[in-house]
Short mmCIF file of C-alpha atoms in Angstrom, two decimals:
data_model
loop_
_atom_site.label_atom_id
_atom_site.label_comp_id
_atom_site.label_asym_id
_atom_site.label_seq_id
_atom_site.Cartn_x
_atom_site.Cartn_y
_atom_site.Cartn_z
CA MET A 26 -21.38 -5.10 -29.44
CA THR A 27 -18.39 -2.82 -29.85
CA ALA A 28 -15.67 -3.05 -27.23
CA ALA A 29 -14.94 -0.23 -24.79
CA VAL A 30 -12.15 1.89 -26.28
CA THR A 31 -9.22 3.36 -24.40
CA ALA A 32 -6.86 5.65 -26.31
CA ILE A 33 -3.18 5.54 -25.44
CA THR A 34 -1.75 8.87 -26.52
CA GLY A 35 1.21 11.15 -25.95
CA GLY A 36 3.83 12.91 -28.00
CA ILE A 37 6.66 11.36 -29.94
CA GLY A 38 9.14 9.66 -27.60
CA ALA A 39 6.80 9.67 -24.59
CA GLY A 40 6.61 5.87 -24.48
CA LYS A 41 3.20 4.96 -25.93
CA SER A 42 4.69 1.87 -27.57
CA VAL A 43 6.18 0.65 -24.30
CA VAL A 44 2.76 0.93 -22.62
CA SER A 45 1.17 -0.85 -25.58
CA ARG A 46 3.69 -3.71 -25.46
CA ILE A 47 3.01 -4.20 -21.75
CA LEU A 48 -0.75 -4.27 -22.37
CA ARG A 49 -0.31 -6.82 -25.18
CA ALA A 50 1.83 -8.96 -22.87
CA MET A 51 -1.03 -8.80 -20.36
CA GLY A 52 -3.37 -10.18 -23.05
CA HIS A 53 -5.12 -6.98 -24.17
CA GLU A 54 -5.76 -6.08 -27.80
CA VAL A 55 -3.96 -2.91 -28.88
CA TYR A 56 -4.44 -1.28 -32.28
CA ASP A 57 -1.26 0.57 -33.27
CA SER A 58 -2.59 3.38 -35.44
CA ASP A 59 0.86 4.23 -36.87
CA SER A 60 1.64 0.74 -38.13
CA GLU A 61 -1.94 0.19 -39.28
CA ALA A 62 -1.91 3.53 -41.12
CA ARG A 63 1.33 2.44 -42.80
CA ARG A 64 -0.26 -0.86 -43.83
CA LEU A 65 -3.38 0.83 -45.16
CA MET A 66 -1.38 3.50 -46.99
CA ASP A 67 0.81 0.88 -48.69
CA ALA A 68 -2.20 -1.10 -49.91
CA ASP A 69 -4.62 1.60 -51.03
CA PRO A 70 -4.25 3.08 -54.55
CA ALA A 71 -6.72 5.86 -53.66
CA ILE A 72 -4.41 6.96 -50.85
CA HIS A 73 -1.45 6.82 -53.27
CA ALA A 74 -3.27 9.10 -55.70
CA ALA A 75 -4.21 11.54 -52.93
CA LEU A 76 -0.62 11.67 -51.64
CA CYS A 77 0.65 12.56 -55.14
CA ARG A 78 -2.14 15.09 -55.67
CA ASP A 79 -2.18 16.76 -52.23
CA ILE A 80 1.29 16.26 -50.70
CA HIS A 81 3.95 15.94 -53.42
CA PRO A 82 3.81 14.83 -57.09
CA VAL A 83 6.37 12.07 -56.51
CA ALA A 84 5.20 10.97 -53.05
CA VAL A 85 4.58 7.54 -54.57
CA VAL A 86 6.81 6.06 -57.27
CA ASP A 87 6.22 2.62 -58.76
CA GLY A 88 3.71 1.88 -56.01
CA ARG A 89 6.14 2.69 -53.19
CA ILE A 90 5.55 5.57 -50.80
CA ASP A 91 8.54 7.86 -50.25
CA ARG A 92 8.06 8.34 -46.51
CA PRO A 93 11.18 10.48 -45.95
CA LEU A 94 9.97 12.85 -48.68
CA ILE A 95 6.47 13.02 -47.20
CA SER A 96 7.92 13.64 -43.72
CA SER A 97 10.13 16.44 -44.99
CA VAL A 98 7.11 18.10 -46.60
CA VAL A 99 4.55 17.71 -43.82
CA PHE A 100 6.80 18.54 -40.89
CA ALA A 101 7.79 21.79 -42.60
CA ASP A 102 4.26 22.81 -43.60
CA GLU A 103 1.26 22.69 -41.23
CA ALA A 104 -1.22 22.78 -44.12
CA ALA A 105 0.47 19.78 -45.75
CA LEU A 106 0.34 17.91 -42.43
CA ALA A 107 -3.38 18.66 -42.17
CA ARG A 108 -3.88 17.36 -45.74
CA LEU A 109 -1.96 14.16 -44.93
CA ASN A 110 -4.03 13.63 -41.79
CA SER A 111 -7.21 14.17 -43.78
CA ILE A 112 -6.15 11.57 -46.33
CA VAL A 113 -5.31 8.90 -43.75
CA HIS A 114 -7.56 9.50 -40.70
CA SER A 115 -10.90 8.40 -42.09
CA ARG A 116 -9.41 5.18 -43.48
CA VAL A 117 -7.70 4.33 -40.17
CA THR A 118 -10.86 5.18 -38.22
CA ALA A 119 -12.97 2.84 -40.35
CA ASP A 120 -10.40 0.05 -39.97
CA PHE A 121 -10.21 0.56 -36.21
CA ALA A 122 -14.01 0.67 -35.83
CA ALA A 123 -14.25 -2.70 -37.58
CA ARG A 124 -11.55 -4.13 -35.28
CA ALA A 125 -13.32 -2.77 -32.19
CA ALA A 126 -16.63 -4.26 -33.33
CA ALA A 127 -14.97 -7.67 -33.71
CA CYS A 128 -13.08 -7.51 -30.38
CA ARG A 129 -14.17 -10.35 -28.10
CA ASP A 130 -12.40 -9.04 -25.00
CA GLY A 131 -14.90 -6.24 -24.34
CA ARG A 132 -12.04 -3.72 -24.25
CA ILE A 133 -9.65 -2.54 -26.93
CA PHE A 134 -6.84 0.00 -26.82
CA ILE A 135 -5.75 2.29 -29.64
CA GLU A 136 -2.26 3.76 -29.62
CA THR A 137 -2.15 7.14 -31.37
CA ALA A 138 0.06 10.19 -31.14
CA ILE A 139 -2.48 12.43 -32.83
CA LEU A 140 -5.74 11.79 -31.00
CA ASP A 141 -6.52 15.48 -30.55
CA THR A 142 -6.39 16.12 -34.31
CA CYS A 143 -8.10 12.90 -35.39
CA ALA A 144 -11.75 13.97 -35.14
CA PRO A 145 -13.18 10.77 -36.71
CA LEU A 146 -11.89 8.76 -33.71
CA HIS A 147 -13.36 11.01 -31.00
CA PRO A 148 -16.86 9.45 -30.84
CA LEU A 149 -15.33 5.98 -30.34
CA ILE A 150 -13.15 6.88 -27.34
CA GLY A 151 -14.38 6.21 -23.79
CA GLU A 152 -11.17 6.89 -21.86
CA ILE A 153 -7.76 8.44 -22.58
CA TRP A 154 -4.44 7.36 -21.12
CA GLU A 155 -1.82 10.04 -21.82
CA VAL A 156 1.80 8.90 -21.61
CA THR A 157 4.10 11.72 -20.53
CA ALA A 158 7.85 12.22 -20.24
CA PRO A 159 10.14 15.25 -20.00
CA GLU A 160 10.87 16.77 -23.42
CA GLU A 161 14.65 16.28 -23.26
CA LEU A 162 14.16 12.59 -22.49
CA ARG A 163 11.69 12.30 -25.39
CA ILE A 164 14.19 13.93 -27.74
CA ALA A 165 16.97 11.59 -26.62
CA ARG A 166 14.72 8.52 -27.08
CA VAL A 167 13.72 9.52 -30.60
CA GLN A 168 17.29 10.36 -31.57
CA ARG A 169 18.50 6.92 -30.41
CA ARG A 170 15.92 5.05 -32.48
CA SER A 171 15.78 7.25 -35.57
CA GLY A 172 19.09 9.02 -36.08
CA LEU A 173 17.26 12.35 -36.36
CA SER A 174 18.90 15.51 -35.04
CA ALA A 175 17.54 17.21 -31.92
CA ALA A 176 16.17 20.01 -34.15
CA GLN A 177 14.32 17.49 -36.34
CA VAL A 178 12.80 15.82 -33.28
CA ARG A 179 11.76 19.20 -31.85
CA SER A 180 10.11 19.98 -35.19
CA ARG A 181 8.05 16.79 -34.90
CA ILE A 182 7.18 17.57 -31.27
CA ASP A 183 6.04 21.05 -32.29
CA ALA A 184 3.98 19.64 -35.18
CA GLN A 185 2.19 17.26 -32.80
CA HIS A 186 1.51 19.95 -30.19
CA THR A 187 -2.04 21.12 -30.64
CA PRO A 188 -4.61 22.32 -28.13
CA PRO A 189 -6.85 19.52 -26.84
CA ALA A 190 -9.92 18.99 -28.99
CA ALA A 191 -13.12 20.24 -27.40
CA ALA A 192 -14.83 16.94 -28.28
CA LEU A 193 -12.40 15.13 -25.97
CA ALA A 194 -12.84 17.44 -22.96
CA ALA A 195 -15.56 15.32 -21.33
CA ILE A 196 -13.69 12.03 -21.77
CA PRO A 197 -11.84 10.84 -18.65
CA ARG A 198 -8.09 11.41 -19.09
CA HIS A 199 -5.39 9.76 -16.97
CA ALA A 200 -1.65 10.43 -17.00
CA ILE A 201 0.95 7.69 -17.20
CA ILE A 202 4.38 8.99 -16.22
CA ASN A 203 7.17 7.37 -18.24
CA ASP A 204 10.18 9.32 -17.04
CA GLY A 205 12.45 6.34 -16.41
CA ALA A 206 11.96 6.64 -12.65
CA ALA A 207 8.25 6.01 -12.04
CA PRO A 208 7.48 2.29 -12.57
CA LEU A 209 4.91 1.68 -15.31
CA LEU A 210 3.34 -1.59 -14.15
CA PRO A 211 1.76 -0.21 -10.95
CA GLN A 212 0.34 2.72 -12.94
CA LEU A 213 -1.18 0.38 -15.54
CA HIS A 214 -2.60 -1.98 -12.91
CA ALA A 215 -4.24 0.97 -11.15
CA LEU A 216 -5.84 2.16 -14.40
CA LEU A 217 -7.01 -1.31 -15.40
#
């Protein structure tokens, strides 16, 4: 039996990872789609070939993915971002589905910033927890951890901003406020 799936989503800098760390500390299994996508991308020669063919001819050199190059391409070109998502989403979805099927807890969480654009995941999701924070706070958080300029962070925020997918409209969605003032633990306990 596959575990019940709750998606933890929200834009860059909203605090999805903080919520995920708390859930892990509480004993829940959380699949981090970003780190798992990174792992799968690094290990899969078919993904390497697709990145070079569809994103940039030197996206992979000597078996190593040039992530800054890929980021500079996809965050400046919506079509390139869509191609990257197409390359990676089905592989991540298959990996996550296998993890959910093997989950013994009966419930698994998936942390993803791009749930609305990741159609292969939609049929697996039973509930959505959306982590929110004011945009200026999100920008400051991302700048602290990445060294990106405010304009670069805004570009990533804009690239992630898409209208909610129709397939997700019927799935229960709950907000988690991570503005630095509202405590997270009571919100998570209430949702659990």
